[in-house]
PDB file of C-alpha atoms in Angstrom:
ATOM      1  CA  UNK Z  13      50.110   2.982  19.356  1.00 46.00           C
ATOM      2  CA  UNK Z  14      48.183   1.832  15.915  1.00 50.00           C
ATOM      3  CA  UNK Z  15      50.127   1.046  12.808  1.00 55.00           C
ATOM      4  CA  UNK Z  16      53.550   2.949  12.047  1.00 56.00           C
ATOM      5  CA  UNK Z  17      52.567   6.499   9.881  1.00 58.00           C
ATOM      6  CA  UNK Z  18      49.162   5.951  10.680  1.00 55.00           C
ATOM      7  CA  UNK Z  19      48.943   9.646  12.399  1.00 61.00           C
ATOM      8  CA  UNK Z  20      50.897  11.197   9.262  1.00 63.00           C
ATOM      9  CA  UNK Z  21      48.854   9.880   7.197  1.00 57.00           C
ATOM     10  CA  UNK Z  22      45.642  10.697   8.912  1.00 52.00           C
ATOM     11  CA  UNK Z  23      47.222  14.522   9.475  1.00 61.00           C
ATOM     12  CA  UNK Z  24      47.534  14.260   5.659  1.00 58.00           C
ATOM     13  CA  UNK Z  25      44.129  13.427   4.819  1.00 54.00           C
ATOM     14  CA  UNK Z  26      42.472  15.594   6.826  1.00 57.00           C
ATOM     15  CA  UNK Z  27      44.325  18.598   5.764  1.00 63.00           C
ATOM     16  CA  UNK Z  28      44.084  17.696   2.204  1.00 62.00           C
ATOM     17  CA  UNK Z  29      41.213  20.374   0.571  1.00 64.00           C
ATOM     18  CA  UNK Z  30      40.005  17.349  -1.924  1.00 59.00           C
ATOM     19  CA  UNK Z  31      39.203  14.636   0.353  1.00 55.00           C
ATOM     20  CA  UNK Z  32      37.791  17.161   2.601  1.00 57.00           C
ATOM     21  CA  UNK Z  33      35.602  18.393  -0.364  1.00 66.00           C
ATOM     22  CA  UNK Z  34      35.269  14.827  -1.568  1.00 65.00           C
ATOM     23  CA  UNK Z  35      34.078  13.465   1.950  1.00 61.00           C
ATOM     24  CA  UNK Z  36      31.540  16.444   2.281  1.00 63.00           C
ATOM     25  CA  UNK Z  37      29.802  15.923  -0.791  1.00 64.00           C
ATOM     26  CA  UNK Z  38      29.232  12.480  -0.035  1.00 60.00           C
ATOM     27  CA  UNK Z  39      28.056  13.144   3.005  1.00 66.00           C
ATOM     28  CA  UNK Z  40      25.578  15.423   1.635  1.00 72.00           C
ATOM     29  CA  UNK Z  41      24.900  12.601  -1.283  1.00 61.00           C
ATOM     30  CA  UNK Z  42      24.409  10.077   1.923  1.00 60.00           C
ATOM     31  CA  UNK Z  43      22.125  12.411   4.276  1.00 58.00           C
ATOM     32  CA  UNK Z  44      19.805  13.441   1.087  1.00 60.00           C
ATOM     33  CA  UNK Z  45      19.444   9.933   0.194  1.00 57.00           C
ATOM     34  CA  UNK Z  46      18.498   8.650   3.124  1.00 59.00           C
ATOM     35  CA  UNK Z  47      16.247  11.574   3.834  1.00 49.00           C
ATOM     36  CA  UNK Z  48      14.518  10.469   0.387  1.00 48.00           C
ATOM     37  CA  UNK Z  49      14.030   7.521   1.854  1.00 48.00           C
ATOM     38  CA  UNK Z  50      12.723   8.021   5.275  1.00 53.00           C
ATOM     39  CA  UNK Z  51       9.952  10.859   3.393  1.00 50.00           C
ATOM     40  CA  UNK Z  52       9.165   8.096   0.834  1.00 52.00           C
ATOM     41  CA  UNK Z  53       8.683   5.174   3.786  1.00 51.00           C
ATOM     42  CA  UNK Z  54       5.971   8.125   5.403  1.00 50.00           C
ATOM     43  CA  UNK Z  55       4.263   9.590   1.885  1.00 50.00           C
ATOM     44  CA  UNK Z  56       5.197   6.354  -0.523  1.00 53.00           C
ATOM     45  CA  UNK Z  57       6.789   6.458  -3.553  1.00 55.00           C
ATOM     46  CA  UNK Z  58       6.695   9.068  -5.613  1.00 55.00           C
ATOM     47  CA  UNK Z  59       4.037  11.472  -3.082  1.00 55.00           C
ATOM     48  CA  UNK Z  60       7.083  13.502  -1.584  1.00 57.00           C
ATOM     49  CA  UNK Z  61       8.647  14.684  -5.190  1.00 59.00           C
ATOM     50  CA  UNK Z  62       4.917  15.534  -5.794  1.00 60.00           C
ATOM     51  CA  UNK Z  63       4.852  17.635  -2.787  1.00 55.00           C
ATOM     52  CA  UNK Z  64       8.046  19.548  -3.776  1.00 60.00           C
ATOM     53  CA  UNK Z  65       6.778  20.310  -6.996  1.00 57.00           C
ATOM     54  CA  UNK Z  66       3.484  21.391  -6.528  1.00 56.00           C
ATOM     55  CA  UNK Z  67       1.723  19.128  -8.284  1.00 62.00           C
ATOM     56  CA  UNK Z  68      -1.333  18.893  -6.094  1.00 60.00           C
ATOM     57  CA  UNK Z  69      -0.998  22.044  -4.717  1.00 66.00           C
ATOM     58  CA  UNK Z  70      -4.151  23.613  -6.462  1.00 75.00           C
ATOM     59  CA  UNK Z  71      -6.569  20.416  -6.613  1.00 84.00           C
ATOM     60  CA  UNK Z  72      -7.330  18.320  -9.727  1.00 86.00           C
ATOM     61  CA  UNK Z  73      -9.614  15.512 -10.854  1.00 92.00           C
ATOM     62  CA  UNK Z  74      -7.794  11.758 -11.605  1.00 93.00           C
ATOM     63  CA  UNK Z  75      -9.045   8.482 -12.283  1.00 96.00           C
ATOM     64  CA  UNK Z  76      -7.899   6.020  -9.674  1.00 97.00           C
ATOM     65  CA  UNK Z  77      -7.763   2.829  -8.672  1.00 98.00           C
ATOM     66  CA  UNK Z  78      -8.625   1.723  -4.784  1.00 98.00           C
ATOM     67  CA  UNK Z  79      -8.158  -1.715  -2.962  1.00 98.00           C
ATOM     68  CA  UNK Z  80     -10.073  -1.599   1.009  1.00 98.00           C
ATOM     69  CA  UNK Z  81      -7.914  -4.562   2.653  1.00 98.00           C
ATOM     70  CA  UNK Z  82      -9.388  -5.119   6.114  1.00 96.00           C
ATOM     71  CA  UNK Z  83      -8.410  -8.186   8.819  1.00 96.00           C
ATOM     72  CA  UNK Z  84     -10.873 -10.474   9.938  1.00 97.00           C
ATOM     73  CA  UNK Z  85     -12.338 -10.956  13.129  1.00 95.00           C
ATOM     74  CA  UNK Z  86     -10.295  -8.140  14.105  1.00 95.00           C
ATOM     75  CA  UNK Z  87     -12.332  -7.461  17.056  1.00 95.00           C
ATOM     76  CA  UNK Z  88     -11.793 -11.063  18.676  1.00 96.00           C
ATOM     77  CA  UNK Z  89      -7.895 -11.190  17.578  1.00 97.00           C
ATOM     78  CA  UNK Z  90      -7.726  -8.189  19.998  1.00 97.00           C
ATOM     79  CA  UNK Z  91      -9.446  -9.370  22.328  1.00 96.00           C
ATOM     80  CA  UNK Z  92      -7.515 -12.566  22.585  1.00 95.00           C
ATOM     81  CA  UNK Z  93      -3.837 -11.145  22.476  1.00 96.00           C
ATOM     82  CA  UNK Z  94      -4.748  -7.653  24.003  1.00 96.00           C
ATOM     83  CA  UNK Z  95      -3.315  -4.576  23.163  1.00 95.00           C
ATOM     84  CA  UNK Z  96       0.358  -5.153  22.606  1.00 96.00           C
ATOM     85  CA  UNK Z  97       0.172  -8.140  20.909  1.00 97.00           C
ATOM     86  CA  UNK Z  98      -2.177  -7.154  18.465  1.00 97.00           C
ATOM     87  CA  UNK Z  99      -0.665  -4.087  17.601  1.00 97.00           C
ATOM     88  CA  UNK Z 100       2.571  -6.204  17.277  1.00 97.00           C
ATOM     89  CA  UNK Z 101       0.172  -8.869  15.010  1.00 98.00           C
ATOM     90  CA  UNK Z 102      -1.230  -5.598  12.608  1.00 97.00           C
ATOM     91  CA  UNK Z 103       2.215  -4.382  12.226  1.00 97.00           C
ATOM     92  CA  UNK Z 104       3.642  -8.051  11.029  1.00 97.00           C
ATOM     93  CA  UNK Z 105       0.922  -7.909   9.252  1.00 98.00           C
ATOM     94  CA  UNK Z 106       0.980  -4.478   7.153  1.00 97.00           C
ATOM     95  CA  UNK Z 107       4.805  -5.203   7.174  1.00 96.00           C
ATOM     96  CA  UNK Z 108       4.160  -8.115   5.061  1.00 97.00           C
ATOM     97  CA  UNK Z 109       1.988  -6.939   2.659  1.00 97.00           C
ATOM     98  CA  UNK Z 110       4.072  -4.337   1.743  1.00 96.00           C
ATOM     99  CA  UNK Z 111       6.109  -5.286  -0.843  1.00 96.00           C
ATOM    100  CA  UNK Z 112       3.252  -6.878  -2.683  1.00 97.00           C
ATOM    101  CA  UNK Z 113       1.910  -3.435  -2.951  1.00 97.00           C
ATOM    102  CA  UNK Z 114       5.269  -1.771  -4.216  1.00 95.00           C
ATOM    103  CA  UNK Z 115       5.974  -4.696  -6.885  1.00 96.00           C
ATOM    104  CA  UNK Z 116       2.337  -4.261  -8.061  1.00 97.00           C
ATOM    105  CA  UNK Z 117       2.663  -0.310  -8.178  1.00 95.00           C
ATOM    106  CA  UNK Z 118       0.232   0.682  -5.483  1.00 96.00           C
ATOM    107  CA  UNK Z 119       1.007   3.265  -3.173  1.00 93.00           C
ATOM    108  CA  UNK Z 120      -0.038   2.715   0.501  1.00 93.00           C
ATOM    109  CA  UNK Z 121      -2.117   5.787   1.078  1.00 92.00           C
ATOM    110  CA  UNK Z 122      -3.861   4.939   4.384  1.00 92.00           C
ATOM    111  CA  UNK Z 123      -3.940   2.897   7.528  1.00 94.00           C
ATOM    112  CA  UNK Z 124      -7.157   2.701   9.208  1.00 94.00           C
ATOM    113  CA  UNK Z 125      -7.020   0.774  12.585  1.00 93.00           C
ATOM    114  CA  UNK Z 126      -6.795  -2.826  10.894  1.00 95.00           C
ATOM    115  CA  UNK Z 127      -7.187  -1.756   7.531  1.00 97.00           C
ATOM    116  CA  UNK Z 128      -4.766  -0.603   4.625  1.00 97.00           C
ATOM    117  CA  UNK Z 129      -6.153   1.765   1.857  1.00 97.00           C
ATOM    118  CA  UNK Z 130      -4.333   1.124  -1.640  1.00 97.00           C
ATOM    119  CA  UNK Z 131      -4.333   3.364  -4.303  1.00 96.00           C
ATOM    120  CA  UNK Z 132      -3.354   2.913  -8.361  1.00 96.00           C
ATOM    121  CA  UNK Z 133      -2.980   5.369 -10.720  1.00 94.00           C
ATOM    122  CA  UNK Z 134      -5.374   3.981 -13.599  1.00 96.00           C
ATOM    123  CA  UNK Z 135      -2.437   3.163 -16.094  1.00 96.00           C
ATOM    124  CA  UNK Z 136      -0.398   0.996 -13.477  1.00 96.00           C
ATOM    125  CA  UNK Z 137      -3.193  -0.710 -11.347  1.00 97.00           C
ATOM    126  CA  UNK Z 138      -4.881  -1.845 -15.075  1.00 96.00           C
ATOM    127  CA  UNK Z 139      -1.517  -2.966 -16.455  1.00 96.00           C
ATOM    128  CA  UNK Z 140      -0.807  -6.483 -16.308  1.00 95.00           C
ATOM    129  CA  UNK Z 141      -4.366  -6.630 -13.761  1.00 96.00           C
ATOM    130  CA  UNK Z 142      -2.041  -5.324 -10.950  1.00 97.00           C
ATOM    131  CA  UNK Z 143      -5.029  -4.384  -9.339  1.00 97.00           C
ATOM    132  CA  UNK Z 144      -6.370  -7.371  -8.653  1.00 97.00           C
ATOM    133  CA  UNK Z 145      -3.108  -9.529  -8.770  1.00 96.00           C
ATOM    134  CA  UNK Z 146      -1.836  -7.612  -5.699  1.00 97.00           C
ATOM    135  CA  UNK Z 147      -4.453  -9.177  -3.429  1.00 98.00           C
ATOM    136  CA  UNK Z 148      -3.197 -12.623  -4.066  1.00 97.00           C
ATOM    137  CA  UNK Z 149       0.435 -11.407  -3.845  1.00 97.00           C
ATOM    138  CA  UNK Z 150      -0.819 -10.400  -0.634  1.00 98.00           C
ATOM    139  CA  UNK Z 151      -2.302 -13.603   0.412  1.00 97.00           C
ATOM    140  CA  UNK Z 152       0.589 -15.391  -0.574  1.00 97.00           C
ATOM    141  CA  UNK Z 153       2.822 -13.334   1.067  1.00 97.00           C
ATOM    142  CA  UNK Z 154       1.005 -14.036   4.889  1.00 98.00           C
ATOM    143  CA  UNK Z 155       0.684 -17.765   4.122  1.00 97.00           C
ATOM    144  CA  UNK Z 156       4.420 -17.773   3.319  1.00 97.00           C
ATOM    145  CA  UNK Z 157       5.048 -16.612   7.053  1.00 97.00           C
ATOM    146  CA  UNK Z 158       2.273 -18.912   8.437  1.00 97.00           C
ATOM    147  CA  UNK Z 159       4.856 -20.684  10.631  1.00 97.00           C
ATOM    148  CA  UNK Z 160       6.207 -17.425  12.235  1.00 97.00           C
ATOM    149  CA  UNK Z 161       2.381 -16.189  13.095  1.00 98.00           C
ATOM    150  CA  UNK Z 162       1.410 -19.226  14.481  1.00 98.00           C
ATOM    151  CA  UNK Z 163       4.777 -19.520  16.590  1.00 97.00           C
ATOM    152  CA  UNK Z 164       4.436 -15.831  17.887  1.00 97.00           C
ATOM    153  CA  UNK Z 165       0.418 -15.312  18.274  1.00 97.00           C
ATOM    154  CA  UNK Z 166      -1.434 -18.317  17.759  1.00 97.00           C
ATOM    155  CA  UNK Z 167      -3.175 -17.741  14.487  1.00 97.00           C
ATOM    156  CA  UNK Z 168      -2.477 -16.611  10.619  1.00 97.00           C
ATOM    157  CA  UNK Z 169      -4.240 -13.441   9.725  1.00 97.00           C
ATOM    158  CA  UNK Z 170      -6.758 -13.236   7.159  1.00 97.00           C
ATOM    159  CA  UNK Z 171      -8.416 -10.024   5.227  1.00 97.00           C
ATOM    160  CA  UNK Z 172     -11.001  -9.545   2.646  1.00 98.00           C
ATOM    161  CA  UNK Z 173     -10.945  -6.748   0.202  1.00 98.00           C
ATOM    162  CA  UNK Z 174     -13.055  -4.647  -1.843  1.00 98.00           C
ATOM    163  CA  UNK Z 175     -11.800  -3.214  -5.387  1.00 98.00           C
ATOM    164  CA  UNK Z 176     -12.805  -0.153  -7.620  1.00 98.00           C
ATOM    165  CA  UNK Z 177     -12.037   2.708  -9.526  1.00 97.00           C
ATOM    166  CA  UNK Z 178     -13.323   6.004 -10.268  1.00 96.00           C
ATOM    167  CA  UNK Z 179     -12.447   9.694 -10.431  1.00 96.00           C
ATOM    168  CA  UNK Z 180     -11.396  12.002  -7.817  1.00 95.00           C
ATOM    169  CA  UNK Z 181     -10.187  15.224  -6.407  1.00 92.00           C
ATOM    170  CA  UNK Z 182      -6.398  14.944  -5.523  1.00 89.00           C
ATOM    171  CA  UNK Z 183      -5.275  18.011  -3.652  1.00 84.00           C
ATOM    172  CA  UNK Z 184      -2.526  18.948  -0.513  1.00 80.00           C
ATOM    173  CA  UNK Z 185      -4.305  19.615   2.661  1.00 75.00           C
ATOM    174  CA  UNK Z 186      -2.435  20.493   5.668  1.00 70.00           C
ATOM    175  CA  UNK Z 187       0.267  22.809   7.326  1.00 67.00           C
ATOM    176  CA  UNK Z 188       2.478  21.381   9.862  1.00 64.00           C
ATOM    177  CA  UNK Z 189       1.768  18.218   8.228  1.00 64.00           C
ATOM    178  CA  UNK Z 190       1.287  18.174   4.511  1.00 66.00           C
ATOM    179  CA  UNK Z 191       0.089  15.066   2.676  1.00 72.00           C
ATOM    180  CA  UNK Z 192      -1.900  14.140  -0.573  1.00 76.00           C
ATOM    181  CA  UNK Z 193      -5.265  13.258  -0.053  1.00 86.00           C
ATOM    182  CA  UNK Z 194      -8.221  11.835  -2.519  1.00 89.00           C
ATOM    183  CA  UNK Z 195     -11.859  12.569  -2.204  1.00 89.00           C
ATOM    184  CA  UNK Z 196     -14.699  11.350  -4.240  1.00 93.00           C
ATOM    185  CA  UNK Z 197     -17.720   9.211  -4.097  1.00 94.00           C
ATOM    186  CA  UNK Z 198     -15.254   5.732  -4.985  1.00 96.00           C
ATOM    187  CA  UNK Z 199     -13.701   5.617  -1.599  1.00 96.00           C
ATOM    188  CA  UNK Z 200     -17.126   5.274  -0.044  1.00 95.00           C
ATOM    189  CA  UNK Z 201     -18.387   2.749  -3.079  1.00 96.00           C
ATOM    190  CA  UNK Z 202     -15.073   0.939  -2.340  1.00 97.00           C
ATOM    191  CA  UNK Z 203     -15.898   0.744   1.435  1.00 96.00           C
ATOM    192  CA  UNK Z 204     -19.144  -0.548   0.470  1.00 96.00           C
ATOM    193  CA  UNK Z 205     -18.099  -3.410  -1.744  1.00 97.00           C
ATOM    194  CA  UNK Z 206     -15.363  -4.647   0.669  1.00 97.00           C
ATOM    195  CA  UNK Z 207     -18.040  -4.901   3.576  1.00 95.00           C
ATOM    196  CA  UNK Z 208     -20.086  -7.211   0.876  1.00 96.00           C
ATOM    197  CA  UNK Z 209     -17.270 -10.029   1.658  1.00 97.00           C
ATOM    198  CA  UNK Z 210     -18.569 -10.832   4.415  1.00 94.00           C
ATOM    199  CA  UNK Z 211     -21.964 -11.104   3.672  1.00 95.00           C
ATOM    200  CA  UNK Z 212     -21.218 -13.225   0.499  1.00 96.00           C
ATOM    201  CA  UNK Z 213     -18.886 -15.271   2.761  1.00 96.00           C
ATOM    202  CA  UNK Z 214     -15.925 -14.237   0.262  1.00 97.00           C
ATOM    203  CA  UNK Z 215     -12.257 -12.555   0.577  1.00 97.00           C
ATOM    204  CA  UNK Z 216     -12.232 -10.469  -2.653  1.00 98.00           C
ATOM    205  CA  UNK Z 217     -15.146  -8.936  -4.697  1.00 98.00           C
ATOM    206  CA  UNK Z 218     -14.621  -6.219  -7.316  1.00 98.00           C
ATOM    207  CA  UNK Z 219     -16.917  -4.059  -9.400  1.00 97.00           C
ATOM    208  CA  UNK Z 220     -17.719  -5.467 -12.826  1.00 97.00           C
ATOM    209  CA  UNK Z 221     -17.040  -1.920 -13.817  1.00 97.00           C
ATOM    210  CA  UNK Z 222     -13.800  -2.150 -13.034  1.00 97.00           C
ATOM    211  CA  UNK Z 223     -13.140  -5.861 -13.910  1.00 97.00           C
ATOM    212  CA  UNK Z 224     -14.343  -4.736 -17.589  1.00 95.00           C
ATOM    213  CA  UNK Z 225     -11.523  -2.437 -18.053  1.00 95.00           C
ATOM    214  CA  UNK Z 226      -8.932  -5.178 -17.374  1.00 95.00           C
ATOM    215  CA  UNK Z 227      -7.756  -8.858 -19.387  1.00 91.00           C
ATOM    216  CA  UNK Z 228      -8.212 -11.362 -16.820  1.00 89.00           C
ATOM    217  CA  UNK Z 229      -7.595 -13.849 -19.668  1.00 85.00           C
ATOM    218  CA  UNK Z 230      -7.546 -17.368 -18.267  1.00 86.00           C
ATOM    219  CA  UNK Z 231      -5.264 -16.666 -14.965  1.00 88.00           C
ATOM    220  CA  UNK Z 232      -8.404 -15.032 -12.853  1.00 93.00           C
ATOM    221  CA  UNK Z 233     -11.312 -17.333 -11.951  1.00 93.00           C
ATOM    222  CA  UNK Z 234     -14.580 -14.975 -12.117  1.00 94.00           C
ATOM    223  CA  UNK Z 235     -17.757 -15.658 -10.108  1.00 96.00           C
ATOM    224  CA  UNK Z 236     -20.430 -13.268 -10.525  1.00 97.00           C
ATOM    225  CA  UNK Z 237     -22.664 -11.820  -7.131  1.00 97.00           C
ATOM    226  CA  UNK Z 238     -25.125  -9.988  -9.472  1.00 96.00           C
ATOM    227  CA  UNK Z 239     -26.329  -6.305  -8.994  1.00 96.00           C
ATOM    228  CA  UNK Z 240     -26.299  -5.429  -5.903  1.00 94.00           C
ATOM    229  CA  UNK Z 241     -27.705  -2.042  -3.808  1.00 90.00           C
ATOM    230  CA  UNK Z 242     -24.603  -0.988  -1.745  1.00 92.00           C
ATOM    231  CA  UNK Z 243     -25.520   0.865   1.416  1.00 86.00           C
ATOM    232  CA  UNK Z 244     -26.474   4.627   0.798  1.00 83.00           C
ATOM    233  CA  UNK Z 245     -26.759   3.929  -2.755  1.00 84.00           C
ATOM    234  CA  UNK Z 246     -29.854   4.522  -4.908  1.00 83.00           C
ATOM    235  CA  UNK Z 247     -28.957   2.397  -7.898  1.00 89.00           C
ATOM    236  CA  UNK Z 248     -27.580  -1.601  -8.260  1.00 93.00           C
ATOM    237  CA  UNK Z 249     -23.653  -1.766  -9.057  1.00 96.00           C
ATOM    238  CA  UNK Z 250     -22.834  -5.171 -10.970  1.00 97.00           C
ATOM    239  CA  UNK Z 251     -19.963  -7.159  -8.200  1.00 98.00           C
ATOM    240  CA  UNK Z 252     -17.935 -10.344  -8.534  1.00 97.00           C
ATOM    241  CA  UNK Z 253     -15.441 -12.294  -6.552  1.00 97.00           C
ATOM    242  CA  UNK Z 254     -12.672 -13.340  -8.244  1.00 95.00           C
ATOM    243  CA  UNK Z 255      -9.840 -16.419  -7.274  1.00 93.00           C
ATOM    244  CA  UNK Z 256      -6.609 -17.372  -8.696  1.00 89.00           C
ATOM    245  CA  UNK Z 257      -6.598 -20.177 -11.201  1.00 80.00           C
ATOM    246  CA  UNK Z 258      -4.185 -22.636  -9.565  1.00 70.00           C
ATOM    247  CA  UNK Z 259      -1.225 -23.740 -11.697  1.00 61.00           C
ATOM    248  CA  UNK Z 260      -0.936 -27.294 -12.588  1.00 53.00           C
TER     249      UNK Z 260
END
């Protein structure tokens, strides 16, 4: 039965103290790893090792970067495929814009029904206009799979989005379940501009505040709305849409 020596040999390594040592700490290497993984796939990258050190464990102020992303016609879509399928459509959808997200270095820090809240640290969401380059990166990413959401439900998603930055209050909340959360008066502007897509019949508007800090240089077509009162607001906040200059 099996190959000739085959049970010596097995006797052999199993009795041997250095592959037994050798096979345990790669287990360990394996099982911490993957446990690395599986904590950064709930938190996002970089929010667990912050968790294990502390670093937000006594709040403190940072200046951020937030993208509101938000399907359209969400209500109908879910009304047309019903429950299943539309929960099967949002998570095609947040599946795809994933790894536009990672490769721009946002971290996913909500889902909200059929919206994804993305947050920058200032440094990497300025740098190279992530910011704004990750909602195209987005886009492109959805149309590139236009032929498998047609096939499976019918129709392509589309989203608008809403863009700003500010400073906020970064802290740990939480017992049984710890996480990182931000609070300040930009989440709420940021809500506010992204609900101004629709009324300017737009997919992405930003606030000139924000679009000053970056170098849009000659790759970003920018359309100014003017200054507009957001909702609950008391003064005007400057807002533009923005597209992609096509290539060629």
């Amino acid at each position: 039965m099996g190959e000739p020596g085959f049970g010596q040999a097995y006797k052999y390594f199993i009795s041997d103290s250095y592959h037994l040592n050798n096979t345990l700490v790669w287990s360990i290497v394996v099982a911490l790893t993957q446990f690395v993984l599986l904590m950064n796939n709930k938190f996002g990258h970089g929010i667990l090792w912050d968790i294990v050190r502390g670093k937000y464990h006594l709040p403190r102020q940072e200046k951020r970067i937030f993208m509101f992303a938000d399907l359209n016609n969400s209500t109908t879509i879910a009304e047309k495929l019903g429950d299943e399928r539309y929960h099967d459509l949002l998570k095609d959808f947040f599946t795809d814009v994933t790894n536009p997200i990672i490769n721009n270095k946002g971290n996913i820090y909500q889902y909200i029904g059929d919206e994804v809240i993305v947050a920058w640290k200032y440094e990497d969401g300025i740098t190279g206009n992530r910011c704004v380059q990750c909602f195209f990166d987005m886009k492109e990413q959805v149309e590139a799979n236009r032929k498998h959401y047609l096939d499976k439900f019918g129709l392509v998603p589309e989203f608008k989005a809403g863009i700003h930055f500010g400073r906020v209050i970064v802290g740990e909340i939480g017992i049984l379940k710890r996480d990182i959360t931000f609070s300040g008066d930009v989440l709420n502007t940021t809500s506010r501009i992204e609900n101004k897509c629709k009324e300017f019949k737009v997919d992405l508007i930003a606030s000139d505040e924000l679009l000053s800090q970056l170098s849009l240089g000659d790759q970003f077509i920018l359309q100014p709305l003017g200054n507009i009162k957001l909702r609950g607001k008391e003064k005007e906040m400057g807002l533009s849409t923005l597209l992609i200059r096509v290539k060629g």
